[in-house]
Every structure is written in C-alpha cells, then in structure tokens.
C-alpha cells in the first residue's frame, strides 16, 4: 500500500495529515479514504498499526527505554504509550519486553 510506504519513510513525529499524503500521491483525500476503507482500515488505524510494529521491534531488539520509544512514536507521555500498547497487544510494554523471545538478541537499534 502506497500510504504505508509513505508513512514508513518518516518518523511518526513527522507524519503528515491525510490531506498532505493525498497531495504527495496526487490523489484526492476521498480517493485515499475509499481505498483504505476497501482494505478495512482507516488512516488512524494504519498509523497505529505502524506504531505498534515499531514498538514491538524496539521492545524486542533494543535496550531503548520505554520513555524513548514513547517519545519516538510521538506519544505525549509514556502513560499514553502504555495504554495504547496494552490495547494493541493485551500486555504492557514492560511485560512484553520481559517475555520477548528476542530479548537475548537486543541490538540497541532497529535493523
């Protein structure tokens, strides 16, 4: 999906609004919303899915603090990140990190 690729090019703190994404892809906002709906996802859900993927990757493979991960994913505070992560995965970030099968392979950065 072009929109996902577009979002992955930048950190979450620099993600554009849907209107700007539409302009970059030379599409109307309505066309993008229609395509997302056909895929069963909203723009916000897509952004949250990417945030979740990044959080899981970093919790599994890095020693980055939860505060740093929260900041990098553009959450206003760590408690908002904790709530979102628990909603996405059913467990807190700290619990996920402790139970991660990759915890012995932490690299300190995203690959």
mmCIF file of C-alpha atoms in Angstrom:
data_model
loop_
_atom_site.group_PDB
_atom_site.id
_atom_site.type_symbol
_atom_site.label_atom_id
_atom_site.label_comp_id
_atom_site.label_asym_id
_atom_site.label_seq_id
_atom_site.Cartn_x
_atom_site.Cartn_y
_atom_site.Cartn_z
ATOM 1 C CA UNK A 1 0.000 0.000 0.000
ATOM 2 C CA UNK A 2 1.453 3.353 -1.068
ATOM 3 C CA UNK A 3 0.237 5.147 2.026
ATOM 4 C CA UNK A 4 2.011 2.722 4.361
ATOM 5 C CA UNK A 5 5.241 3.133 2.388
ATOM 6 C CA UNK A 6 4.852 6.903 2.535
ATOM 7 C CA UNK A 7 4.481 6.789 6.322
ATOM 8 C CA UNK A 8 7.438 4.447 6.755
ATOM 9 C CA UNK A 9 9.711 6.992 5.062
ATOM 10 C CA UNK A 10 9.459 9.332 8.061
ATOM 11 C CA UNK A 11 9.408 9.045 11.841
ATOM 12 C CA UNK A 12 5.929 9.258 13.417
ATOM 13 C CA UNK A 13 6.621 12.778 14.694
ATOM 14 C CA UNK A 14 6.827 13.934 11.076
ATOM 15 C CA UNK A 15 3.836 12.072 9.669
ATOM 16 C CA UNK A 16 1.621 14.239 7.535
ATOM 17 C CA UNK A 17 -2.115 14.561 7.784
ATOM 18 C CA UNK A 18 -4.165 12.612 5.258
ATOM 19 C CA UNK A 19 -4.663 15.760 3.160
ATOM 20 C CA UNK A 20 -0.896 16.168 2.692
ATOM 21 C CA UNK A 21 -0.422 12.457 1.943
ATOM 22 C CA UNK A 22 -3.115 12.756 -0.731
ATOM 23 C CA UNK A 23 -1.300 15.693 -2.330
ATOM 24 C CA UNK A 24 2.023 13.824 -2.294
ATOM 25 C CA UNK A 25 0.396 10.851 -4.025
ATOM 26 C CA UNK A 26 -1.529 13.071 -6.463
ATOM 27 C CA UNK A 27 -4.866 11.728 -5.232
ATOM 28 C CA UNK A 28 -7.873 13.245 -3.584
ATOM 29 C CA UNK A 29 -8.449 12.702 0.106
ATOM 30 C CA UNK A 30 -11.725 10.958 -0.750
ATOM 31 C CA UNK A 31 -9.932 8.501 -3.053
ATOM 32 C CA UNK A 32 -7.444 7.603 -0.345
ATOM 33 C CA UNK A 33 -10.198 7.197 2.234
ATOM 34 C CA UNK A 34 -12.123 4.965 -0.181
ATOM 35 C CA UNK A 35 -9.058 2.788 -0.816
ATOM 36 C CA UNK A 36 -8.342 2.496 2.884
ATOM 37 C CA UNK A 37 -11.964 1.550 3.514
ATOM 38 C CA UNK A 38 -11.700 -1.169 0.840
ATOM 39 C CA UNK A 39 -8.765 -2.564 2.818
ATOM 40 C CA UNK A 40 -10.808 -2.357 6.017
ATOM 41 C CA UNK A 41 -8.642 0.249 7.723
ATOM 42 C CA UNK A 42 -8.727 3.961 8.497
ATOM 43 C CA UNK A 43 -5.766 6.314 8.260
ATOM 44 C CA UNK A 44 -5.554 6.436 12.066
ATOM 45 C CA UNK A 45 -5.652 2.630 12.291
ATOM 46 C CA UNK A 46 -2.879 2.403 9.722
ATOM 47 C CA UNK A 47 -0.725 4.832 11.716
ATOM 48 C CA UNK A 48 -1.430 2.875 14.904
ATOM 49 C CA UNK A 49 -0.532 -0.423 13.193
ATOM 50 C CA UNK A 50 2.824 1.029 12.145
ATOM 51 C CA UNK A 51 3.431 2.457 15.624
ATOM 52 C CA UNK A 52 2.659 -0.964 17.103
ATOM 53 C CA UNK A 53 5.055 -2.708 14.694
ATOM 54 C CA UNK A 54 7.830 -0.235 15.527
ATOM 55 C CA UNK A 55 7.191 -0.556 19.270
ATOM 56 C CA UNK A 56 7.301 -4.356 19.125
ATOM 57 C CA UNK A 57 10.518 -4.260 17.113
ATOM 58 C CA UNK A 58 12.204 -1.870 19.515
ATOM 59 C CA UNK A 59 10.996 -3.604 22.666
ATOM 60 C CA UNK A 60 12.189 -6.936 21.286
ATOM 61 C CA UNK A 61 15.526 -5.968 19.810
ATOM 62 C CA UNK A 62 16.796 -2.888 21.596
ATOM 63 C CA UNK A 63 17.616 -1.663 25.059
ATOM 64 C CA UNK A 64 15.906 1.664 24.367
ATOM 65 C CA UNK A 65 13.923 2.935 27.331
ATOM 66 C CA UNK A 66 10.154 2.873 27.172
ATOM 67 C CA UNK A 67 10.285 6.669 27.554
ATOM 68 C CA UNK A 68 12.461 6.964 24.415
ATOM 69 C CA UNK A 69 10.245 4.594 22.444
ATOM 70 C CA UNK A 70 7.183 6.549 23.570
ATOM 71 C CA UNK A 71 8.776 9.849 22.525
ATOM 72 C CA UNK A 72 9.940 8.493 19.166
ATOM 73 C CA UNK A 73 6.455 7.160 18.420
ATOM 74 C CA UNK A 74 5.122 10.654 19.118
ATOM 75 C CA UNK A 75 3.086 9.912 22.226
ATOM 76 C CA UNK A 76 2.533 12.858 24.556
ATOM 77 C CA UNK A 77 3.654 10.867 27.580
ATOM 78 C CA UNK A 78 4.677 7.311 28.477
ATOM 79 C CA UNK A 79 1.316 6.534 30.093
ATOM 80 C CA UNK A 80 -0.434 7.171 26.757
ATOM 81 C CA UNK A 81 2.038 4.794 25.104
ATOM 82 C CA UNK A 82 1.433 2.178 27.834
ATOM 83 C CA UNK A 83 -2.346 2.372 27.303
ATOM 84 C CA UNK A 84 -2.049 2.170 23.521
ATOM 85 C CA UNK A 85 0.436 -0.713 23.601
ATOM 86 C CA UNK A 86 -1.731 -2.666 26.021
ATOM 87 C CA UNK A 87 -4.758 -2.053 23.787
ATOM 88 C CA UNK A 88 -2.821 -3.279 20.733
ATOM 89 C CA UNK A 89 -1.202 -6.336 22.300
ATOM 90 C CA UNK A 90 -3.006 -7.122 25.541
ATOM 91 C CA UNK A 91 0.145 -6.620 27.640
ATOM 92 C CA UNK A 92 2.145 -3.662 28.907
ATOM 93 C CA UNK A 93 5.383 -2.656 27.136
ATOM 94 C CA UNK A 94 7.453 -3.810 30.116
ATOM 95 C CA UNK A 95 5.738 -7.199 30.240
ATOM 96 C CA UNK A 96 6.148 -7.603 26.501
ATOM 97 C CA UNK A 97 9.860 -6.842 26.734
ATOM 98 C CA UNK A 98 10.365 -9.331 29.582
ATOM 99 C CA UNK A 99 8.584 -12.122 27.711
ATOM 100 C CA UNK A 100 10.019 -11.333 24.271
ATOM 101 C CA UNK A 101 11.725 -14.361 22.689
ATOM 102 C CA UNK A 102 14.294 -11.994 21.151
ATOM 103 C CA UNK A 103 15.386 -10.418 24.431
ATOM 104 C CA UNK A 104 18.792 -12.097 24.227
ATOM 105 C CA UNK A 105 19.299 -10.674 20.735
ATOM 106 C CA UNK A 106 18.810 -6.986 21.552
ATOM 107 C CA UNK A 107 20.793 -4.886 19.146
ATOM 108 C CA UNK A 108 20.306 -1.394 20.552
ATOM 109 C CA UNK A 109 18.748 -0.114 17.325
ATOM 110 C CA UNK A 110 16.287 -1.007 14.603
ATOM 111 C CA UNK A 111 17.665 -3.143 11.833
#
